[in-house]
């Protein structure tokens, strides 16, 4: 399913490239088109990654329930916008749950309204009429005019005026002379000849544009057929709730107003509001939370809208004191929001600490979402506690670093055949060359390699191109675009990138240039070298500071010094 979707997006990009050639004079529209394309591209494949994790989430949730635990599932996007669009289009009763990726693609292909020339208003017509009449009154003052051909003066009424160039001539001075009555939009021979050429060119241009338009509409119809025929996954939120027993078994703490529920006979789904007559929409999340804390529902799904101000821990005061298993289906973009969501199940007065399960696919491109959160979590620890080790070790997920940017540049240059990549698992020359060809073609399909030309003659079949400077070090863009590749080549490119990154870090460590941050130095044997004269211990009590000095040459050991200090603390208790 993922491979077919990646191939479709590559074909769609080619179609848009050929279509955007007609917009060469409208570059702002072209740039807007590609911003829309890549934003939808990332949103689509992020949704695909989420859907791929649904079976694992359902399996882990059912296992936790069997182990007498309860489950909290965290995600960010609920798919409400796509669901409401589908309900508006197809009605309240559908055959199956809405597929977010399919609706996203259909939305991209939807006809967009274009600005039309608006008809002039009556006021504008009146203004034009007054202006024209004013011009006529001005011209009527000039009773005599000069003929452009014979240069003789004549009464204005007896001269013909060309509607194109505006020259005034005698009808008899023309070759051949004009003897019949002429229309108000009369044109001289030279202007008429030019006008005919222009009109002919215009007719040819319109015919060509109409031909291109019809061809584009035909291609668009084929694209829409492909989109509808693609086997794309359903909305993960609705899918999980359905597989875990429906709304009667699962508490939904999100910001959406309605949901799709499977019919009692199992055929089709129906859209219904989340609130009931007894519970208002403003209180529906608190109501669902209370059902979970009372043990009436043992599974809760929370989104960002439900991640603030809601306590879902195994509170000693609550009826449901089962251990929480927190499954993270989708990481938020920012570190503080991730901590906010994790903090819903890990709070004070809890009977047991929660178990956290952060679920990832084996797709290299999905590391993008882990990378950005890992990078910000590490910086968050450094800011709040002055120590980069404040949180868990997440350096393995942080690829957007100095070494990551250098590794990306090395990989790009190697793929563009500027030099040979010395990576252990790609030393086989034949396999390496085959991989380089596939890798370059993959980078072309996602727009990283640009200005591509297929060689002929001596370099027949060889694909050439370039990577712009801004992309050479952009790890985020590489991981984003990587999502749009079929899984096999996606993972191989990511493995190559990681291998080069590890090799660079290893070399940096060997040469002593690697910045490992704060390191704990551990020793197998600790020996005292010499005898310290004094030991200073500072004791803070309120606003007072007392300095205790113990001289080691009097036979006072560390243990006795500590005991002495405790006695002193008791005596100094009156300071506080």
Coordinates of C-alpha atoms in Angstrom, one line a residue:
X1 CA 0.0 0.0 0.0
X2 CA 2.8 2.4 0.9
X3 CA 4.8 1.6 -2.2
X4 CA 1.8 2.2 -4.5
X5 CA 1.2 5.5 -2.7
X6 CA 4.8 6.6 -3.1
X7 CA 4.7 5.7 -6.9
X8 CA 1.5 7.7 -7.3
X9 CA 3.0 10.9 -5.6
X10 CA 6.0 10.6 -7.9
X11 CA 3.7 10.4 -11.0
X12 CA 1.6 13.3 -9.6
X13 CA 4.7 15.5 -9.3
X14 CA 5.6 14.8 -13.0
X15 CA 2.1 15.7 -14.0
X16 CA 2.3 19.0 -12.0
X17 CA 5.7 19.8 -13.5
X18 CA 4.3 19.5 -17.0
X19 CA 1.2 21.5 -16.1
X20 CA 3.2 24.2 -14.3
X21 CA 5.1 24.9 -17.6
X22 CA 2.0 26.8 -18.7
X23 CA 2.4 29.0 -15.6
X24 CA 5.8 30.3 -16.5
X25 CA 4.5 33.9 -16.5
X26 CA 2.8 33.3 -13.1
X27 CA 5.6 32.3 -10.8
X28 CA 3.8 33.2 -7.6
X29 CA 1.1 30.7 -8.5
X30 CA 3.7 28.1 -9.3
X31 CA 5.5 28.5 -5.9
X32 CA 2.1 28.3 -4.2
X33 CA 1.4 25.1 -6.0
X34 CA 4.6 23.5 -4.8
X35 CA 4.2 24.6 -1.2
X36 CA 0.8 23.0 -1.3
X37 CA 2.2 19.9 -2.8
X38 CA 5.0 19.3 -0.3
X39 CA 2.9 20.2 2.7
X40 CA 0.2 17.7 1.6
X41 CA 3.0 15.2 0.8
X42 CA 4.3 15.2 4.3
X43 CA 0.8 15.2 5.9
X44 CA -0.1 12.2 3.7
X45 CA 2.8 10.0 4.6
X46 CA 2.7 11.0 8.2
X47 CA -0.9 9.7 8.1
X48 CA 0.3 6.5 6.4
X49 CA 2.9 6.0 9.2
X50 CA 0.2 6.4 11.8
X51 CA -2.1 3.9 10.1
X52 CA 0.7 1.3 9.8
X53 CA 1.0 1.4 13.6
X54 CA -2.7 0.8 14.3
X55 CA -2.4 -3.1 14.4
X56 CA 0.5 -2.9 16.9
X57 CA -1.5 -0.4 19.1
X58 CA -4.6 -2.6 19.2
X59 CA -2.5 -5.7 20.0
X60 CA -0.6 -4.0 22.8
X61 CA -3.8 -2.5 24.2
X62 CA -5.6 -5.9 24.3
X63 CA -2.5 -7.4 25.9
X64 CA -2.5 -4.7 28.6
X65 CA -6.2 -5.3 29.4
X66 CA -5.5 -9.0 29.7
X67 CA -2.8 -8.2 32.3
X68 CA -5.3 -6.2 34.4
X69 CA -4.0 -2.8 33.3
X70 CA -5.7 0.1 31.5
X71 CA -4.6 1.9 28.4
X72 CA -4.0 5.5 27.4
X73 CA -3.3 6.2 23.7
X74 CA -1.8 9.5 22.6
X75 CA -2.1 11.1 19.2
X76 CA -2.1 14.5 17.6
X77 CA -4.3 14.5 14.5
X78 CA -7.9 13.3 14.8
X79 CA -8.8 13.6 11.1
X80 CA -11.9 15.6 11.9
X81 CA -11.6 18.0 8.9
X82 CA -11.4 15.1 6.4
X83 CA -14.3 13.4 8.1
X84 CA -16.6 16.5 8.0
X85 CA -15.7 17.1 4.4
X86 CA -16.7 13.5 3.5
X87 CA -19.9 13.7 5.5
X88 CA -20.8 17.0 3.8
X89 CA -20.1 15.4 0.4
X90 CA -21.6 11.9 0.8
X91 CA -24.1 12.2 3.7
X92 CA -24.3 11.0 7.3
X93 CA -24.3 7.3 6.4
X94 CA -21.2 5.9 4.7
X95 CA -20.0 2.4 3.6
X96 CA -16.9 2.5 5.8
X97 CA -14.7 4.9 7.8
X98 CA -13.2 7.8 6.0
X99 CA -9.7 7.4 4.6
X100 CA -7.8 10.6 5.5
X101 CA -5.1 10.1 2.8
X102 CA -7.7 9.6 0.0
X103 CA -9.7 12.6 1.0
X104 CA -6.4 14.6 1.2
X105 CA -5.6 13.6 -2.4
X106 CA -9.1 14.4 -3.6
X107 CA -8.9 17.8 -2.0
X108 CA -5.7 18.6 -3.9
X109 CA -7.3 17.6 -7.2
X110 CA -10.4 19.6 -6.5
X111 CA -11.3 22.4 -9.0
X112 CA -10.2 25.8 -7.6
X113 CA -12.3 28.9 -8.4
X114 CA -10.5 31.4 -10.6
X115 CA -11.1 35.1 -10.7
X116 CA -13.5 36.2 -13.5
X117 CA -13.9 39.5 -15.2
X118 CA -16.8 41.2 -13.6
X119 CA -19.3 43.1 -15.7
X120 CA -19.1 46.8 -15.5
X121 CA -21.7 48.3 -13.2
X122 CA -24.3 50.8 -14.4
X123 CA -22.4 53.6 -12.7
X124 CA -19.2 52.7 -14.5
X125 CA -21.2 52.6 -17.8
X126 CA -22.6 56.0 -17.1
X127 CA -19.1 57.4 -16.4
X128 CA -17.8 55.9 -19.6
X129 CA -20.7 57.4 -21.5
X130 CA -20.0 60.8 -20.0
X131 CA -16.4 60.6 -20.8
X132 CA -17.0 59.5 -24.4
X133 CA -19.6 62.2 -24.9
X134 CA -17.1 64.7 -23.5
X135 CA -14.5 63.6 -26.0
X136 CA -17.0 64.0 -28.8
X137 CA -17.9 67.5 -27.8
X138 CA -14.2 68.3 -27.7
X139 CA -13.6 66.9 -31.1
X140 CA -16.6 68.7 -32.6
X141 CA -14.9 72.0 -31.9
X142 CA -12.2 71.1 -34.4
X143 CA -14.3 71.7 -37.5
X144 CA -11.4 71.2 -40.0
X145 CA -8.8 68.4 -40.0
X146 CA -5.8 67.4 -42.3
X147 CA -5.9 64.3 -44.5
X148 CA -2.9 62.1 -43.7
X149 CA -2.5 61.2 -47.4
X150 CA -3.0 64.4 -49.5
X151 CA -2.3 66.8 -46.6
X152 CA -5.3 68.9 -47.6
X153 CA -7.6 70.5 -45.1
X154 CA -11.1 69.1 -45.0
X155 CA -14.3 69.2 -43.0
X156 CA -14.0 66.6 -40.2
X157 CA -17.3 65.0 -41.3
X158 CA -15.9 64.1 -44.7
X159 CA -12.8 62.3 -43.4
X160 CA -12.6 58.7 -42.3
X161 CA -10.8 57.8 -39.0
X162 CA -9.1 54.5 -38.5
X163 CA -10.3 52.8 -35.3
X164 CA -6.8 51.2 -34.8
X165 CA -4.2 53.8 -35.6
X166 CA -6.5 56.9 -35.5
X167 CA -5.3 58.6 -38.7
X168 CA -7.8 60.7 -40.7
X169 CA -8.0 60.3 -44.5
X170 CA -10.2 61.0 -47.5
X171 CA -12.2 58.1 -48.7
X172 CA -11.1 58.9 -52.3
X173 CA -7.4 59.0 -51.3
X174 CA -7.4 55.4 -50.3
X175 CA -6.2 52.6 -52.7
X176 CA -8.7 51.3 -53.6
X177 CA -11.0 54.1 -52.7
X178 CA -13.9 53.5 -50.3
X179 CA -17.2 54.2 -51.8
X180 CA -19.6 52.3 -49.6
X181 CA -20.7 53.4 -46.1
X182 CA -18.2 52.4 -43.4
X183 CA -18.9 51.1 -39.9
X184 CA -17.8 53.0 -36.7
X185 CA -15.0 50.4 -36.2
X186 CA -13.5 51.0 -39.6
X187 CA -9.8 50.2 -40.0
X188 CA -7.4 51.2 -42.8
X189 CA -5.8 48.6 -45.1
X190 CA -2.5 48.3 -43.2
X191 CA -4.2 48.1 -39.8
X192 CA -6.7 45.6 -41.1
X193 CA -3.9 43.4 -42.4
X194 CA -2.2 43.5 -39.1
X195 CA -5.5 42.9 -37.3
X196 CA -6.2 39.8 -39.4
X197 CA -2.8 38.4 -38.6
X198 CA -3.4 39.1 -34.9
X199 CA -6.8 37.5 -35.0
X200 CA -5.5 34.5 -36.8
X201 CA -2.7 34.1 -34.3
X202 CA -5.2 34.5 -31.5
X203 CA -7.4 31.8 -32.9
X204 CA -4.5 29.5 -33.2
X205 CA -3.4 30.2 -29.6
X206 CA -6.9 29.7 -28.2
X207 CA -7.2 26.4 -30.1
X208 CA -3.9 25.3 -28.7
X209 CA -4.8 26.3 -25.2
X210 CA -8.2 24.5 -25.5
X211 CA -6.4 21.4 -26.7
X212 CA -4.0 21.5 -23.7
X213 CA -6.9 22.2 -21.4
X214 CA -8.9 19.2 -22.6
X215 CA -5.7 17.0 -22.4
X216 CA -5.1 18.3 -18.8
X217 CA -8.8 17.6 -17.8
X218 CA -8.4 14.1 -19.2
X219 CA -5.2 13.5 -17.2
X220 CA -6.9 14.9 -14.1
X221 CA -9.8 12.5 -14.6
X222 CA -7.4 9.6 -14.8
X223 CA -5.6 10.8 -11.6
X224 CA -8.9 11.0 -9.7
X225 CA -9.7 7.4 -10.9
X226 CA -6.3 6.3 -9.6
X227 CA -6.9 8.0 -6.3
X228 CA -10.3 6.3 -5.8
X229 CA -8.8 2.9 -6.8
X230 CA -5.9 3.2 -4.3
X231 CA -6.2 0.9 -1.3
X232 CA -5.6 3.6 1.4
X233 CA -6.1 3.2 5.2
X234 CA -9.0 4.5 7.3
X235 CA -8.7 7.2 9.9
X236 CA -6.6 5.8 12.7
X237 CA -8.7 7.2 15.5
X238 CA -11.9 5.7 14.3
X239 CA -10.2 2.5 13.4
X240 CA -8.7 2.0 16.9
X241 CA -12.0 2.8 18.7
X242 CA -13.8 0.4 16.4
X243 CA -11.3 -2.4 17.0
X244 CA -11.3 -1.9 20.8
X245 CA -15.0 -2.2 21.2
X246 CA -16.5 1.1 20.0
X247 CA -17.4 4.3 21.9
X248 CA -19.0 2.2 24.7
X249 CA -15.6 0.8 25.6
X250 CA -13.2 3.6 24.7
X251 CA -13.1 7.1 26.2
X252 CA -12.3 9.8 23.6
X253 CA -10.8 12.9 25.0
X254 CA -10.2 15.0 21.9
X255 CA -11.4 18.3 20.3
X256 CA -13.6 16.9 17.6
X257 CA -17.3 17.4 17.7
X258 CA -18.5 14.2 15.9
X259 CA -17.4 10.7 15.1
X260 CA -18.2 7.8 12.8
X261 CA -19.7 4.8 14.6
X262 CA -20.2 1.3 13.1
X263 CA -23.8 0.3 12.6
X264 CA -25.3 -2.4 14.9
X265 CA -25.6 -4.9 12.1
X266 CA -21.9 -4.3 11.2
X267 CA -22.7 -2.9 7.7
X268 CA -21.6 0.7 7.2
X269 CA -21.0 3.6 9.6
X270 CA -23.0 6.6 10.8
X271 CA -21.9 10.0 11.7
X272 CA -23.1 11.2 15.1
X273 CA -22.3 13.9 17.6
X274 CA -20.0 13.1 20.6
X275 CA -22.3 14.8 23.1
X276 CA -25.7 13.6 24.3
X277 CA -28.8 15.2 25.7
X278 CA -27.4 14.9 29.2
X279 CA -23.9 16.0 28.4
X280 CA -23.0 19.3 26.6
X281 CA -20.2 19.6 24.1
X282 CA -18.2 21.7 26.5
X283 CA -18.3 18.9 29.2
X284 CA -18.0 15.8 27.0
X285 CA -14.3 15.4 27.6
X286 CA -14.6 15.7 31.3
X287 CA -17.5 13.2 31.2
X288 CA -15.3 10.7 29.2
X289 CA -12.4 11.3 31.6
X290 CA -14.6 10.5 34.6
X291 CA -15.9 7.3 33.0
X292 CA -12.2 6.2 32.5
X293 CA -11.2 7.1 36.1
X294 CA -14.3 5.2 37.4
X295 CA -13.2 2.1 35.5
X296 CA -16.4 2.0 33.4
X297 CA -14.1 2.4 30.3
X298 CA -10.6 1.0 30.5
X299 CA -9.2 2.6 27.3
X300 CA -8.7 6.4 26.8
X301 CA -7.6 8.1 23.6
X302 CA -6.2 11.7 24.1
X303 CA -5.2 14.3 21.5
X304 CA -3.5 17.6 22.0
X305 CA -6.9 19.2 22.8
X306 CA -7.3 16.7 25.6
X307 CA -3.7 16.9 26.9
X308 CA -4.1 20.0 29.0
X309 CA -5.7 20.0 32.5
X310 CA -6.7 16.4 32.4
X311 CA -5.3 13.9 35.0
X312 CA -5.4 10.3 33.9
X313 CA -2.9 8.7 36.4
X314 CA -3.6 5.8 38.7
X315 CA -4.8 8.1 41.4
X316 CA -5.3 6.6 44.9
X317 CA -8.6 8.5 45.2
X318 CA -10.0 7.1 41.9
X319 CA -11.8 3.8 41.5
X320 CA -9.7 2.8 38.5
X321 CA -6.2 2.3 40.0
X322 CA -5.0 -0.1 37.4
X323 CA -1.5 0.6 36.1
X324 CA -1.6 2.8 33.0
X325 CA 0.1 1.7 29.8
X326 CA 0.7 4.9 27.8
X327 CA 0.9 4.2 24.0
X328 CA 2.2 7.0 21.8
X329 CA 0.9 6.6 18.3
X330 CA 2.0 10.0 17.1
X331 CA 4.6 12.3 18.6
X332 CA 3.8 16.0 18.7
X333 CA 6.1 18.5 16.9
X334 CA 7.4 20.2 20.0
X335 CA 9.1 18.9 23.1
X336 CA 7.0 20.8 25.6
X337 CA 3.8 19.3 24.1
X338 CA 5.3 15.8 24.2
X339 CA 6.0 16.3 27.9
X340 CA 2.6 17.7 28.4
X341 CA 1.0 14.6 26.9
X342 CA 3.2 12.2 28.9
X343 CA 2.4 14.1 32.1
X344 CA -1.3 13.2 31.8
X345 CA -0.6 9.7 33.2
X346 CA 2.4 10.4 35.5
X347 CA 1.3 12.6 38.3
X348 CA 1.4 12.9 42.1
X349 CA -0.6 10.6 44.4
X350 CA -0.5 7.7 41.9
X351 CA -0.7 4.1 43.0
X352 CA 1.8 3.0 40.3
X353 CA 3.9 4.6 37.7
X354 CA 2.8 4.3 34.1
X355 CA 4.5 2.2 31.4
X356 CA 5.4 4.2 28.2
X357 CA 5.5 2.7 24.8
X358 CA 6.6 5.0 22.0
X359 CA 5.7 3.2 18.7
X360 CA 7.6 3.7 15.5
X361 CA 7.6 1.9 12.1
X362 CA 10.7 0.6 10.5
X363 CA 10.6 3.4 7.9
X364 CA 13.7 5.6 7.8
X365 CA 11.7 8.7 7.0
X366 CA 9.6 8.5 10.2
X367 CA 12.8 9.2 12.2
X368 CA 12.1 12.8 11.1
X369 CA 9.4 13.1 13.8
X370 CA 11.5 11.4 16.4
X371 CA 14.5 13.5 15.5
X372 CA 12.9 16.9 15.9
X373 CA 11.4 16.0 19.3
X374 CA 14.6 14.4 20.5
X375 CA 16.6 17.5 19.6
X376 CA 14.2 19.8 21.5
X377 CA 14.0 17.5 24.5
X378 CA 17.8 17.5 24.8
X379 CA 17.8 21.3 24.6
X380 CA 14.9 21.5 27.1
X381 CA 16.9 19.6 29.6
X382 CA 19.9 21.9 29.1
X383 CA 17.7 25.0 29.6
X384 CA 15.7 23.9 32.6
X385 CA 18.3 22.0 34.6
X386 CA 21.6 23.2 33.1
X387 CA 22.5 19.7 32.1
X388 CA 22.0 18.0 28.7
X389 CA 21.7 14.7 30.6
X390 CA 18.5 15.9 32.3
X391 CA 16.2 13.7 30.2
X392 CA 16.8 10.3 28.7
X393 CA 19.6 9.8 26.2
X394 CA 18.0 10.7 22.9
X395 CA 21.2 11.5 20.9
X396 CA 20.6 8.3 18.8
X397 CA 17.4 10.0 17.4
X398 CA 19.0 13.4 16.8
X399 CA 20.2 13.5 13.2
X400 CA 19.9 17.2 12.6
X401 CA 23.3 17.9 14.2
X402 CA 26.6 19.2 12.9
X403 CA 27.7 15.6 12.1
X404 CA 24.3 14.8 10.6
X405 CA 24.6 17.7 8.2
X406 CA 28.2 16.7 7.2
X407 CA 27.1 13.1 6.7
X408 CA 24.3 14.2 4.5
X409 CA 26.7 16.3 2.3
X410 CA 29.0 13.3 2.1
X411 CA 26.2 11.0 1.0
X412 CA 24.8 13.4 -1.6
X413 CA 28.3 13.9 -3.1
X414 CA 28.8 10.1 -3.2
X415 CA 25.4 9.5 -4.9
X416 CA 26.2 12.2 -7.4
X417 CA 29.4 10.1 -8.2
X418 CA 31.8 12.8 -7.1
X419 CA 33.7 10.2 -5.0
X420 CA 33.4 6.6 -3.7
X421 CA 31.6 6.1 -0.4
X422 CA 33.7 3.9 1.9
X423 CA 30.9 2.3 3.9
X424 CA 31.3 -1.2 5.2
X425 CA 28.1 -2.8 4.0
X426 CA 28.3 -1.3 0.5
X427 CA 31.9 -2.3 -0.5
X428 CA 30.6 -4.6 -3.3
X429 CA 31.2 -2.5 -6.4
X430 CA 28.4 -4.1 -8.5
X431 CA 25.8 -3.7 -5.8
X432 CA 27.0 -0.3 -5.0
X433 CA 26.7 1.0 -8.6
X434 CA 23.2 -0.5 -8.8
X435 CA 22.2 1.2 -5.5
X436 CA 23.7 4.5 -6.7
X437 CA 21.5 4.4 -9.8
X438 CA 18.4 3.6 -7.8
X439 CA 19.3 6.2 -5.1
X440 CA 19.8 9.0 -7.6
X441 CA 16.5 8.2 -9.4
X442 CA 14.8 8.2 -6.0
X443 CA 16.2 11.6 -5.1
X444 CA 15.1 12.9 -8.5
X445 CA 11.5 11.6 -7.9
X446 CA 11.3 13.6 -4.6
X447 CA 12.8 16.8 -6.0
X448 CA 16.1 16.8 -4.2
X449 CA 18.1 16.3 -7.5
X450 CA 17.1 19.0 -9.9
X451 CA 17.6 19.9 -13.5
X452 CA 17.9 16.3 -14.5
X453 CA 19.0 15.3 -18.0
X454 CA 19.0 11.7 -19.4
X455 CA 22.2 11.3 -21.3
X456 CA 22.6 9.8 -24.8
X457 CA 25.4 8.7 -27.0
X458 CA 28.4 7.7 -24.9
X459 CA 26.6 8.4 -21.7
X460 CA 23.4 6.8 -22.8
X461 CA 21.0 6.1 -19.9
X462 CA 23.1 8.1 -17.4
X463 CA 21.0 10.5 -15.3
X464 CA 22.7 13.8 -14.5
X465 CA 21.5 16.7 -12.3
X466 CA 22.5 18.9 -9.4
X467 CA 21.6 19.4 -5.7
X468 CA 21.4 23.1 -4.7
X469 CA 23.5 24.3 -1.8
X470 CA 20.6 24.9 0.5
X471 CA 19.6 21.2 0.2
X472 CA 23.1 19.9 0.8
X473 CA 23.0 20.4 4.6
X474 CA 19.2 20.3 5.1
X475 CA 18.7 17.1 7.1
X476 CA 15.1 17.9 7.9
X477 CA 14.2 18.2 4.2
X478 CA 16.0 15.0 3.4
X479 CA 14.0 13.1 6.1
X480 CA 10.8 14.8 4.9
X481 CA 11.3 13.8 1.3
X482 CA 12.5 10.4 2.3
X483 CA 8.9 9.6 3.4
X484 CA 7.7 9.8 -0.2
X485 CA 9.9 6.9 -1.4
X486 CA 9.0 3.2 -1.5
X487 CA 10.0 1.4 1.8
X488 CA 12.9 -0.6 0.3
X489 CA 14.9 2.3 -1.2
X490 CA 13.8 4.6 1.6
X491 CA 15.4 2.4 4.3
X492 CA 18.5 1.8 2.2
X493 CA 19.1 5.5 1.8
X494 CA 18.5 6.1 5.5
X495 CA 20.9 3.2 6.4
X496 CA 23.5 4.7 4.2
X497 CA 23.1 8.1 5.9
X498 CA 23.3 6.6 9.4
X499 CA 26.4 4.6 8.4
X500 CA 28.2 7.7 7.2
X501 CA 27.1 9.5 10.3
X502 CA 28.4 6.8 12.6
X503 CA 31.7 6.7 10.6
X504 CA 32.2 10.5 11.0
X505 CA 31.5 10.3 14.8
X506 CA 33.9 7.4 15.1
X507 CA 36.6 9.4 13.3
X508 CA 35.9 12.4 15.5
X509 CA 36.3 10.4 18.6
X510 CA 39.5 8.8 17.4
X511 CA 41.0 12.2 16.7
X512 CA 39.6 13.7 19.9
X513 CA 37.4 16.3 18.3
X514 CA 34.0 14.8 19.2
X515 CA 32.0 16.9 21.6
X516 CA 30.2 14.3 23.9
X517 CA 29.0 17.0 26.3
X518 CA 29.1 16.3 30.0
X519 CA 30.6 12.9 30.7
X520 CA 30.7 11.0 34.0
X521 CA 34.2 9.7 34.6
X522 CA 34.1 6.2 36.3
X523 CA 37.1 4.5 37.9
X524 CA 37.7 0.9 39.0
X525 CA 40.1 1.9 41.8
X526 CA 40.1 5.1 43.9
X527 CA 43.2 5.8 46.0
X528 CA 44.0 8.8 48.2
X529 CA 47.1 10.6 47.0
X530 CA 48.4 12.5 50.0
X531 CA 46.6 13.7 53.1
X532 CA 44.3 16.7 52.8
X533 CA 44.8 19.2 55.6
X534 CA 41.1 20.3 56.0
X535 CA 37.7 19.5 54.8
X536 CA 35.2 22.3 54.3
X537 CA 31.5 21.7 54.6
X538 CA 29.0 24.4 53.9
X539 CA 25.6 24.2 55.7
X540 CA 22.8 26.4 54.5
X541 CA 20.0 27.2 57.0
X542 CA 17.6 30.0 56.0
X543 CA 19.7 33.1 55.5
X544 CA 22.6 31.9 57.7
X545 CA 25.7 30.0 56.5
X546 CA 27.9 28.1 59.0
X547 CA 31.4 26.8 57.9
X548 CA 32.6 23.7 59.6
X549 CA 36.3 22.8 59.5
X550 CA 37.6 19.3 60.4
X551 CA 41.4 18.7 60.5
X552 CA 42.3 15.3 59.3
X553 CA 45.6 15.0 61.1
X554 CA 43.7 14.7 64.4
X555 CA 42.4 11.3 63.4
X556 CA 38.9 12.3 62.3
X557 CA 37.6 10.0 59.5
X558 CA 34.9 10.8 56.9
X559 CA 32.4 8.8 58.9
X560 CA 33.0 10.6 62.1
X561 CA 33.0 14.0 60.3
X562 CA 29.6 13.2 58.9
X563 CA 28.3 12.2 62.4
X564 CA 29.7 15.4 63.9
X565 CA 28.0 17.4 61.2
X566 CA 24.6 15.7 61.9
X567 CA 25.0 16.7 65.6
X568 CA 25.8 20.3 64.6
X569 CA 22.8 20.4 62.4
X570 CA 20.5 19.5 65.4
X571 CA 22.1 22.2 67.4
X572 CA 21.7 24.7 64.6
X573 CA 18.1 23.8 64.0
X574 CA 17.0 27.0 65.8
X575 CA 18.4 29.0 62.8
X576 CA 15.4 27.9 60.7

